[in-house]
Coordinates of C-alpha atoms in Angstrom, one line a residue:
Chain A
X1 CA 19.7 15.1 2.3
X2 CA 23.1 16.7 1.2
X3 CA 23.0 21.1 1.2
X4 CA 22.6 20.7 -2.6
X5 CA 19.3 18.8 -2.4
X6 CA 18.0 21.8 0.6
X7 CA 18.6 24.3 -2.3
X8 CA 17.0 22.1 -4.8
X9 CA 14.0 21.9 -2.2
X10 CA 14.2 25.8 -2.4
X11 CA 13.9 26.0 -5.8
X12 CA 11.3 23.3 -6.0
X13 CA 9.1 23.5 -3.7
X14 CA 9.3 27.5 -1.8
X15 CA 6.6 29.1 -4.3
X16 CA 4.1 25.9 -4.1
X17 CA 4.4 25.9 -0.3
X18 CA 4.3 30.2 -0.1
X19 CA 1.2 29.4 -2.8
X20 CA -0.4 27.2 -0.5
X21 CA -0.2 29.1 3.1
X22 CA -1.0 32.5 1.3
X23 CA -3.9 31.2 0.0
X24 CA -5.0 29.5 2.8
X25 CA -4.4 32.1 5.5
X26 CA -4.8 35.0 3.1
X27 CA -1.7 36.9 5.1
X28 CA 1.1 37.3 2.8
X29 CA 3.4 38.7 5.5
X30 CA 2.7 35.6 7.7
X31 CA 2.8 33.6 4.6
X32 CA 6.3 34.8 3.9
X33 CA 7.1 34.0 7.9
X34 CA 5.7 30.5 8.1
X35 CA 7.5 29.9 4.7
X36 CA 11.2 30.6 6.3
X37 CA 10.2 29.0 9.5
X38 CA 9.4 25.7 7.9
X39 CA 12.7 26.1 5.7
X40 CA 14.5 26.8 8.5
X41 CA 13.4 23.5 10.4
X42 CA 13.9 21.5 7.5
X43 CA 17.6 22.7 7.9
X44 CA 17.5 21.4 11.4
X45 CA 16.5 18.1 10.1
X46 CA 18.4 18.4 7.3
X47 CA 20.3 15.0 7.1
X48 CA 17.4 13.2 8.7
X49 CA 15.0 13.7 5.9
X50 CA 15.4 12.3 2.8
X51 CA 14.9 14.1 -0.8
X52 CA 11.9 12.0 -1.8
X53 CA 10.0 12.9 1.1
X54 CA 11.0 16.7 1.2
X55 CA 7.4 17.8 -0.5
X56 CA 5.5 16.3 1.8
X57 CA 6.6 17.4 5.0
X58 CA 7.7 21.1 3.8
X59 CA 3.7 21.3 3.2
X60 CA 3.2 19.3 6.5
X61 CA 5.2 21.4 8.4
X62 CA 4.0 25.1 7.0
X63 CA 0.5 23.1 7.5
X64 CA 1.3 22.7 11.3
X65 CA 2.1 26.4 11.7
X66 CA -0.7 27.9 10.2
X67 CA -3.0 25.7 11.9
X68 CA -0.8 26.8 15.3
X69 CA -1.2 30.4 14.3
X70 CA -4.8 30.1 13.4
X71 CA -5.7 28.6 16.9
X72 CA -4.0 30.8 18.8
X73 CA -6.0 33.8 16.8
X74 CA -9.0 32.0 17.3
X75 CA -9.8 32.5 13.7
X76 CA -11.3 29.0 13.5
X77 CA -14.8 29.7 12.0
X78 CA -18.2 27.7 10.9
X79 CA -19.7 27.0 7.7
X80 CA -22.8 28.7 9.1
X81 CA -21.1 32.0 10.0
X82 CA -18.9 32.2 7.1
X83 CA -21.1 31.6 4.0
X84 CA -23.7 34.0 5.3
X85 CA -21.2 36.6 5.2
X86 CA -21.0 39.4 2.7
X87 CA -22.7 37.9 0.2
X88 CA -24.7 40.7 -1.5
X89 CA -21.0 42.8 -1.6
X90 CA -19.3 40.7 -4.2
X91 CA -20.8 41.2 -6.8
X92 CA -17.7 42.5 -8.4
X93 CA -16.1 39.2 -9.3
X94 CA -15.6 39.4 -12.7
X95 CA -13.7 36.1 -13.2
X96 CA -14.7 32.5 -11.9
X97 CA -11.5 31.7 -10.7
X98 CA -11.9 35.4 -8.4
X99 CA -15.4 34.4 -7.3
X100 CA -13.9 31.0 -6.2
X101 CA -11.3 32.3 -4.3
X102 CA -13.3 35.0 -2.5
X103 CA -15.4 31.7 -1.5
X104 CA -12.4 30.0 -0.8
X105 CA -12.0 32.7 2.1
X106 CA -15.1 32.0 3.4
X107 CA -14.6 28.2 3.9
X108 CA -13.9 26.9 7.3
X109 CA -10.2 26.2 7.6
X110 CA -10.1 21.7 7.7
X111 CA -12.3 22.4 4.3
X112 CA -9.7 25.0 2.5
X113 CA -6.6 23.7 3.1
X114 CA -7.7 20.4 1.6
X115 CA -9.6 21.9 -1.2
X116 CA -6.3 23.9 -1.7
X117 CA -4.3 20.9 -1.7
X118 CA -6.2 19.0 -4.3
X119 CA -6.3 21.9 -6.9
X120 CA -3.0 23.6 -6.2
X121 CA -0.6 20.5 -6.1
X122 CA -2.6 17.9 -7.4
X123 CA -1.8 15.6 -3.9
X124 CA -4.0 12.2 -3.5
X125 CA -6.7 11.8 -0.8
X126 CA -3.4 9.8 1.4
X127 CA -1.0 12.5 0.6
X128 CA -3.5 15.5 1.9
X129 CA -4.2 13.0 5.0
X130 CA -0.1 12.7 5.5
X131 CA -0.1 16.1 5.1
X132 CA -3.2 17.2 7.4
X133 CA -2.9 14.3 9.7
X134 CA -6.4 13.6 8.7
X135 CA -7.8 10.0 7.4
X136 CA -8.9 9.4 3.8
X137 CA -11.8 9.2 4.7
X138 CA -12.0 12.9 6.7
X139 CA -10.4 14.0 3.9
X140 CA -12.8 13.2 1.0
X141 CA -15.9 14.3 3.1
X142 CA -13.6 17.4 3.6
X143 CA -13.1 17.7 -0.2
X144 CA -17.1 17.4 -0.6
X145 CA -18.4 19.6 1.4
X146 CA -15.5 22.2 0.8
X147 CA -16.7 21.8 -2.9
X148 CA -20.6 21.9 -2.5
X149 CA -19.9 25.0 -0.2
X150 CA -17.8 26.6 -3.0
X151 CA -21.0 25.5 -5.7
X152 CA -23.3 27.0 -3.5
X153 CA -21.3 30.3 -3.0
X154 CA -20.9 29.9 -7.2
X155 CA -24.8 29.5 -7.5
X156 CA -25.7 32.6 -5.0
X157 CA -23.2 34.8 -6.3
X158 CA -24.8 33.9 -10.0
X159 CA -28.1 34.5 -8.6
X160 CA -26.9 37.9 -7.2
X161 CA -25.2 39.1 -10.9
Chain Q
X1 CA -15.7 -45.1 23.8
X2 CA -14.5 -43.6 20.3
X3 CA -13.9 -40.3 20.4
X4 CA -14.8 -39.8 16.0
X5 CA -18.1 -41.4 16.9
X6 CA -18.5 -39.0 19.8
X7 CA -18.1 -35.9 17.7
X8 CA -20.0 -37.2 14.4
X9 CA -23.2 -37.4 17.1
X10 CA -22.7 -34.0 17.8
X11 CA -22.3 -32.9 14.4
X12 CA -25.6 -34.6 13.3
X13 CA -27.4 -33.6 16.6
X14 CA -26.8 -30.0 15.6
X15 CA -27.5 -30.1 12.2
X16 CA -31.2 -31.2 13.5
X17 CA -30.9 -28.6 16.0
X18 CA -30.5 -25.8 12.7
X19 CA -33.7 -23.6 11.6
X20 CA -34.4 -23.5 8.0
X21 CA -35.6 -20.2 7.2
X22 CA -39.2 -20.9 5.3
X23 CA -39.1 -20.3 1.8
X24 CA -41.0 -17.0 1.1
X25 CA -39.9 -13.8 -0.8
X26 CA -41.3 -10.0 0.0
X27 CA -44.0 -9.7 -1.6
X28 CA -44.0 -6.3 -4.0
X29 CA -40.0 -6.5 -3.9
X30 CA -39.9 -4.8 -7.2
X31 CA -41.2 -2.0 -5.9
X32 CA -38.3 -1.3 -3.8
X33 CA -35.9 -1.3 -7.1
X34 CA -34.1 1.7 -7.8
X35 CA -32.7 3.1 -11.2
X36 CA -29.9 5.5 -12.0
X37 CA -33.0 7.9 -12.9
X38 CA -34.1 7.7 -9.0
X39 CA -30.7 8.8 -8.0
X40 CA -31.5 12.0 -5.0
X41 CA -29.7 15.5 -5.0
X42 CA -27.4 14.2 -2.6
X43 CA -26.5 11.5 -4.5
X44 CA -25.6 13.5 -7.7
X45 CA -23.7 15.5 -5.6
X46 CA -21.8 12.8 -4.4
X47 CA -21.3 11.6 -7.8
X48 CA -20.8 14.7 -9.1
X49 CA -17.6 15.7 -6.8
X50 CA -16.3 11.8 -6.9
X51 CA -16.2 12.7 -10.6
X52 CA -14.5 16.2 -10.5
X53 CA -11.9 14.3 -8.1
X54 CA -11.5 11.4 -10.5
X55 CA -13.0 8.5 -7.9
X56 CA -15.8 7.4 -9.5
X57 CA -15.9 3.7 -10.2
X58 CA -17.3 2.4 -13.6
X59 CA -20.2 1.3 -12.5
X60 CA -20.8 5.1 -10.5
X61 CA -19.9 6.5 -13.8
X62 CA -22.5 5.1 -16.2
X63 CA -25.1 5.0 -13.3
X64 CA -24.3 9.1 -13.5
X65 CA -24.5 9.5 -17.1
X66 CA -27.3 7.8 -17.4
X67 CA -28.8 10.0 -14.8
X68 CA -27.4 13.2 -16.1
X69 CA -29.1 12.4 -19.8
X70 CA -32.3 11.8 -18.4
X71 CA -32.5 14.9 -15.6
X72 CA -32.1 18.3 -16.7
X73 CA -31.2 19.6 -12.6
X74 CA -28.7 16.8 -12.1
X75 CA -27.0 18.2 -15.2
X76 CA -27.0 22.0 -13.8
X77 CA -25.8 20.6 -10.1
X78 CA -23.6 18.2 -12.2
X79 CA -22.1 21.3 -14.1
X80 CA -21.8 23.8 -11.2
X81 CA -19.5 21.5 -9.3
X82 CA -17.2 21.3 -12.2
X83 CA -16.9 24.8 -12.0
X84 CA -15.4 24.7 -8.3
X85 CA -11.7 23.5 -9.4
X86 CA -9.8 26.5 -8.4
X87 CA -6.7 27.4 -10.4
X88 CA -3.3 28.1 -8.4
X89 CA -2.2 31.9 -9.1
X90 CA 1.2 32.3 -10.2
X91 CA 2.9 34.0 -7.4
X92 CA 6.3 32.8 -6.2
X93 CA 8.1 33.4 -3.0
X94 CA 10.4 36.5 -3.1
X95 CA 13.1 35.5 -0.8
X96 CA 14.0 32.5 -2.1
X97 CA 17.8 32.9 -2.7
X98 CA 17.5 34.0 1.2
X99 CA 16.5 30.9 2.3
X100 CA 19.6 29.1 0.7
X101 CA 22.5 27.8 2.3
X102 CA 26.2 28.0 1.3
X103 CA 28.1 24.5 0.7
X104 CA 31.9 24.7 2.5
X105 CA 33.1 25.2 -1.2
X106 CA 30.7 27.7 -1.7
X107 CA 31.8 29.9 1.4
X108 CA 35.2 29.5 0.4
X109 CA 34.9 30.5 -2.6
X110 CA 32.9 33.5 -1.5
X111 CA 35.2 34.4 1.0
X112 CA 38.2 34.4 -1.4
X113 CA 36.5 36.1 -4.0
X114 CA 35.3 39.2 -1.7
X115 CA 38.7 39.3 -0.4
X116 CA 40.1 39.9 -3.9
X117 CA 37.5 41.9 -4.7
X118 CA 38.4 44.2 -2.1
X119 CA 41.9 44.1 -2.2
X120 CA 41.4 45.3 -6.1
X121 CA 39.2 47.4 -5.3
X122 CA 41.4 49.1 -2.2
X123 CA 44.3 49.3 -5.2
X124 CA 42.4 50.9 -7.6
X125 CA 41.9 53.3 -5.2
X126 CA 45.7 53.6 -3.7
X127 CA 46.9 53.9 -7.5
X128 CA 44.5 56.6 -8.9
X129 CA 45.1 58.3 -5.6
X130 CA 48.6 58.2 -6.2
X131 CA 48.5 59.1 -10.2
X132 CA 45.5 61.4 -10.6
X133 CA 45.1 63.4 -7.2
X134 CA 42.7 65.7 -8.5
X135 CA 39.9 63.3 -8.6
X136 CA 40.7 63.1 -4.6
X137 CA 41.1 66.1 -4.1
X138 CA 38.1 68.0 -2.7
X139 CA 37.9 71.7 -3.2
X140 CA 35.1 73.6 -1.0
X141 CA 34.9 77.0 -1.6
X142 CA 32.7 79.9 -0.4
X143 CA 32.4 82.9 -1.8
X144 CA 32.3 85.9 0.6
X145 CA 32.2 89.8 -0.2
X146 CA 32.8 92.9 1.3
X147 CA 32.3 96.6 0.6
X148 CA 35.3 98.3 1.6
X149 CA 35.6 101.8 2.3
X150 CA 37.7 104.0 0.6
X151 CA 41.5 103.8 0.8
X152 CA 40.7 101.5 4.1
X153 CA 43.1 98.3 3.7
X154 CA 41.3 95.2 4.3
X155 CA 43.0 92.2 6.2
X156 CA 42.3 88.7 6.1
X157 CA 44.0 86.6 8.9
X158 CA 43.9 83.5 7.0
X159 CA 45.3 79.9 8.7
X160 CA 45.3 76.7 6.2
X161 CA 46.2 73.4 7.8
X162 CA 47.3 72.0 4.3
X163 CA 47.6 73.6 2.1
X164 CA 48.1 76.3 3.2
X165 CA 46.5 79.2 1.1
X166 CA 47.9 82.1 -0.5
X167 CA 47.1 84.6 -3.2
X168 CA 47.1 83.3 -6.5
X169 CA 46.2 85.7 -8.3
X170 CA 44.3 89.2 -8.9
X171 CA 42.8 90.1 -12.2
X172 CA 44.2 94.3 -11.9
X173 CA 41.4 96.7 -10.8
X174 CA 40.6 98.9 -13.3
X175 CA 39.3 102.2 -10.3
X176 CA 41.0 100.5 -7.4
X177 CA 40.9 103.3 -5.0
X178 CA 37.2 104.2 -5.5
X179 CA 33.9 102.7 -3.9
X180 CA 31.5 100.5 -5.0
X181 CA 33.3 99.2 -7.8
X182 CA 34.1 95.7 -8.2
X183 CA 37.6 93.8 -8.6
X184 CA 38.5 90.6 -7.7
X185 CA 40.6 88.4 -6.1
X186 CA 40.9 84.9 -6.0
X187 CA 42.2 82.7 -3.1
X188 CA 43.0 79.7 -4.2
X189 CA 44.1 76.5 -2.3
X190 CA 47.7 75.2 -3.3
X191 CA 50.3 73.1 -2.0
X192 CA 52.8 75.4 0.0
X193 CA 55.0 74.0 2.9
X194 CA 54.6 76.7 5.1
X195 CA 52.4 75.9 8.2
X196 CA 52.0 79.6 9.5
X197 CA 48.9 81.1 9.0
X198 CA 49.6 84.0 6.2
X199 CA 48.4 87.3 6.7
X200 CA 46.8 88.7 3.9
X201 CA 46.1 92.4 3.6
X202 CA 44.0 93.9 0.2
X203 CA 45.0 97.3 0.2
X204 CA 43.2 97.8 -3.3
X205 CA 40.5 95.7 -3.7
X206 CA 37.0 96.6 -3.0
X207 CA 35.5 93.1 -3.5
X208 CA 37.0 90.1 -3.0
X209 CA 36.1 86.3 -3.4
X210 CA 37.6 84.0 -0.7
X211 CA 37.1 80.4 -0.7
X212 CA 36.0 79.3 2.9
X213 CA 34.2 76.4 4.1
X214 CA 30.5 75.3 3.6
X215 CA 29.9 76.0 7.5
X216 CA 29.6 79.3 8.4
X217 CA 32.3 79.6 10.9
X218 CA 34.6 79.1 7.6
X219 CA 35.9 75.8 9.0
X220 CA 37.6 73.6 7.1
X221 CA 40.5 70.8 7.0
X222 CA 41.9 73.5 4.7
X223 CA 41.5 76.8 5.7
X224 CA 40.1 78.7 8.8
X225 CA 39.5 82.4 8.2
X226 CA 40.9 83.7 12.0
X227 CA 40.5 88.0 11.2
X228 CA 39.0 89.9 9.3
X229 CA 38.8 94.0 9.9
X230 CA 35.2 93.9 8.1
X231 CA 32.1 91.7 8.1
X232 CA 32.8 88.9 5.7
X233 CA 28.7 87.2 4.9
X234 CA 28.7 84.1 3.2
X235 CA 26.8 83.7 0.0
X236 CA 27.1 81.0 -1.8
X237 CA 28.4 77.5 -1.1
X238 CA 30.3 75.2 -4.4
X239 CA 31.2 71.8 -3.6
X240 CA 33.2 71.0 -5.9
X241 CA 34.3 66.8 -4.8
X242 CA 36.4 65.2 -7.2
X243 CA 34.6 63.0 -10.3
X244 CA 35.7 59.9 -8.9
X245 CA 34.5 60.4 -5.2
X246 CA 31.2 61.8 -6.5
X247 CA 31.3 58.1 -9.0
X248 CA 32.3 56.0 -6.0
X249 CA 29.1 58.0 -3.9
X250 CA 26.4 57.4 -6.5
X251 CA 27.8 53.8 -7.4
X252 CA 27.9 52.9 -3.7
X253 CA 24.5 54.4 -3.4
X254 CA 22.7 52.5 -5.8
X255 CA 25.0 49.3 -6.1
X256 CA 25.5 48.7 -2.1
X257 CA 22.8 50.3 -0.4
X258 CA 20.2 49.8 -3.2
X259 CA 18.7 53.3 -3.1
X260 CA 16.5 53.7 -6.0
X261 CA 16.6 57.4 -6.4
X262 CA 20.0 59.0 -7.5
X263 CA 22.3 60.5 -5.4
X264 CA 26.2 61.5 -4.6
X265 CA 25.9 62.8 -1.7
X266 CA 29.1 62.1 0.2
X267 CA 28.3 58.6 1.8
X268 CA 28.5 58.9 5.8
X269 CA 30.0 56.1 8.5
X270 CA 26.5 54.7 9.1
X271 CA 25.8 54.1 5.7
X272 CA 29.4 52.2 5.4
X273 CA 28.0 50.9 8.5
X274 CA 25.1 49.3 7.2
X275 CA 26.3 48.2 4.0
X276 CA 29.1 46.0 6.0
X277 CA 26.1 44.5 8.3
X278 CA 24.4 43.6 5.1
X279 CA 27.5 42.2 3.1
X280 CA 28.3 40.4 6.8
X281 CA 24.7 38.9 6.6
X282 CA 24.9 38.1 3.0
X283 CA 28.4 36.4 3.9
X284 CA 28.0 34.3 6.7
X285 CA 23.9 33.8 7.2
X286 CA 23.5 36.1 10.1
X287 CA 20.9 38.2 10.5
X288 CA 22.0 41.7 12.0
X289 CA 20.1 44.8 11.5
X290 CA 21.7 48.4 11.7
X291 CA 19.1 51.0 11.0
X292 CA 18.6 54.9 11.6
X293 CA 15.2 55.7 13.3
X294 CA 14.3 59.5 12.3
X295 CA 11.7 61.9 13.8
X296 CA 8.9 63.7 12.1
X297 CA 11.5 66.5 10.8
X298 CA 13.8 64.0 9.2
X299 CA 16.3 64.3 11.0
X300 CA 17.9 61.2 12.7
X301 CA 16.7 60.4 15.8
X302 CA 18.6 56.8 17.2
X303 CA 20.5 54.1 15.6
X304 CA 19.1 50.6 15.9
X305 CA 21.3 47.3 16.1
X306 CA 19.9 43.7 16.7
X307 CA 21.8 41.0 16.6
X308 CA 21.8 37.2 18.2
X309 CA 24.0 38.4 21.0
X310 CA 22.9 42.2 21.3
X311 CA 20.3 44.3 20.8
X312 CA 20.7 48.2 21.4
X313 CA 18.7 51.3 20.2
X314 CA 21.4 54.3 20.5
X315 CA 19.5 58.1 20.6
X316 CA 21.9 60.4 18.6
X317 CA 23.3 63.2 20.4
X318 CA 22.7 66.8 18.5
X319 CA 25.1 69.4 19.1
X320 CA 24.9 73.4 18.1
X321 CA 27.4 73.4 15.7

């Protein structure tokens, strides 16, 4: 990859990836951090990697980092303990797309970031595994039960309103 | 013995040796046969989501809407996991040129152009120095006032480093000799070659206007007031910079250090300081910091640098002055 492609990667691909670790790990400072980290390495590697591929393992790599920075916080939660929480408080949700993002928060992390994945960039069940290092399969169970947890949370929050 | 006759024994000794399952079917098989109407929860869920993520086979598909006509709750299930495709926000990533990197052309081209930016810049400067001097030329003045007593000359030991200073001019008193009234005299700095201090004595003027400097110890580049045979008070302080220092201030304020609120106040070393770590950065990818940490009173406390190879936090030193 010549410097001219790296800056066309910037252009590209910096807001989808920023997008995608923001939502996910709802920091935007760290999400600004993990953003230029993962630029950064790719401009270690920059003539190993070629253009094509440059999507994949920018969202691979910022992936990697979260996931590192999650563990280490020990942030990791259940289903159980997250969809219990909070509930009754937000109510306030006016839009769907709000109330599905405040559930979004709630989902256990494997479950988000391929849920995330899927809507935000549109990637196939093999490019979320390539990205996540999970199988297909693992990541279509992922995918359904990330979405009946989000239908659920949909269905309460209706309940509560 | 032949070895094809050996094997074609074998083959016909096992084929005795098979079992033949009996020829029965379940009885009440029908019973166990499903249709799409019998399809569980779970199984609309399934469906449901397969279809939201476009991986339902044909089959899946008319087995699900053949479902969904028949069973009002599959069709609420059905509809609340459409409803869980989230949208992406539009937000973009702010430091996006930072992240960047220069091509050898590019840095070049940078280098060249800041060079000659510079140099212009620097010759602008030179020139209008050169040809208009009073846009350079910075003029502090302080008044100061005096009551004098009658028919008591006042002196004024007066020592200007250049220019040196000397009486311009004074409008004429019209009671000179009597108290309390006011006439004027104005000191005014202009070019002289003389590098002695001048003496100057009012014999005749109960009030006069001096231009000193904004410190009260009337210290200036241009003048220092040594003597005086009465108690000279400051009262008001004019700085009067040229238009051009006061543009080059502001401009450098807003343009270079990206200050939001206006201001000309005269720019000081470390703010020269920090606007040439920041065009350094900007020029050749490092990443340097030079700040000012300040207390709770404002006032600057230490200066900060970082930097790959050195790292130093620098407490300023306050003097009485």
């Amino acid at each position: 990859m010549t410097v001219k492609d790296y800056n066309r990667a910037v252009d590209e691909y910096a807001d989808a990836v920023y997008r995608f670790i923001r939502a996910d790990l709802r920091d935007d400072d760290r999400a600004h951090d993990i953003v230029q980290d993962s630029f950064e390495k790719l401009w270690k590697h920059v003539a190993e990697i070629e253009y094509p591929v440059v999507k994949s393992w920018l969202f691979s790599t910022a992936y990697h980092t979260m996931i590192d920075i999650i563990r280490k916080e020990k942030r990791m939660t259940s289903l159980e303990e997250t969809m219990e929480a909070d509930l009754l408080t937000d109510s306030q949700y006016t839009d769907l797309n709000e109330i599905l993002h405040a559930a979004l928060e709630r989902l256990p992390e494997q479950y988000r970031s391929v849920v995330l994945l899927r809507d935000y960039e549109g990637y196939s069940y093999k490019e979320i595994g390539d990205i996540t290092g999970l199988s297909e399969a693992q990541v279509k169970i992922n995918i359904y039960r990330g979405r009946m947890a989000l239908k659920n949370y949909i269905g309460k929050i209706e309940t509560v309103i | 013995m032949d070895p094809e006759r050996i094997n074609m024994d074998e083959d016909e000794f096992m084929n005795a040796a098979r079992l033949r399952p009996e020829n029965i079917s379940l009885p009440g098989k029908d019973l166990l046969r499903k249709t799409p109407a019998d399809l569980t929860d779970t199984h609309i869920e399934y469906l449901s989501v397969a279809s939201l993520e476009n991986d339902l086979s044909p089959e899946q598909r008319v087995e699900l809407e053949i479902n969904l006509r028949e069973n009002s709750v599959s069709r609420a299930v059905f509809s609340a996991i459409q409803k869980t495709r989230l949208a992406a926000p539009s937000v973009t990533y702010k430091n996006k040129s930072s992240l960047k990197k220069l091509t050898a052309g590019q840095k070049v081209f940078r280098i060249v152009t800041s060079g000659i930016s510079a140099a212009a810049a620097i010759a602008i400067l030179v020139v209008s120095y050169i040809f208009i001097p009073d846009l350079f030329r910075e003029r502090n003045s302080q008044i100061v006032s005096a009551t004098i007593m009658e028919n008591v000359p006042y002196t004024f030991l007066i020592e200007a480093t250049d220019p040196v200073m000397r009486i311009r001019e004074a409008p004429q008193a019209e009671e000179p000799f009597k108290p309390a009234k006011e006439v004027f005299a104005l000191l005014s700095s202009v070019p002289d070659t003389s590098p002695e201090p001048v003496q100057i004595e009012y014999q005749t003027l109960p009030l006069a206007f001096i231009p000193v400097a904004p410190d009260i110890r009337y210290q200036t580049s241009e003048l220092s007031l040594l003597a005086s045979n009465n108690d000279v008070p400051p009262l008001e302080y004019y700085e009067e910079r040229g238009r051009l220092r006061r543009f080059i201030a502001s401009t450098f304020r807003e343009k270079v250090l990206g200050e939001e609120k206006y201001s000309d106040d005269p720019i000081k070393a470390i703010d020269i300081a920090i606007a040439s770590v920041g065009g350094l950065n900007k020029l050749l990818d490092w990443n340097m910091e030079l700040m000012e940490t300040v207390d709770e009173a404002g006032e600057v406390k230490s200066v900060y640098f970082s930097s790959a190879l050195l790292t130093f936090n620098s407490p300023v030193r306050k003097t009485n002055e």
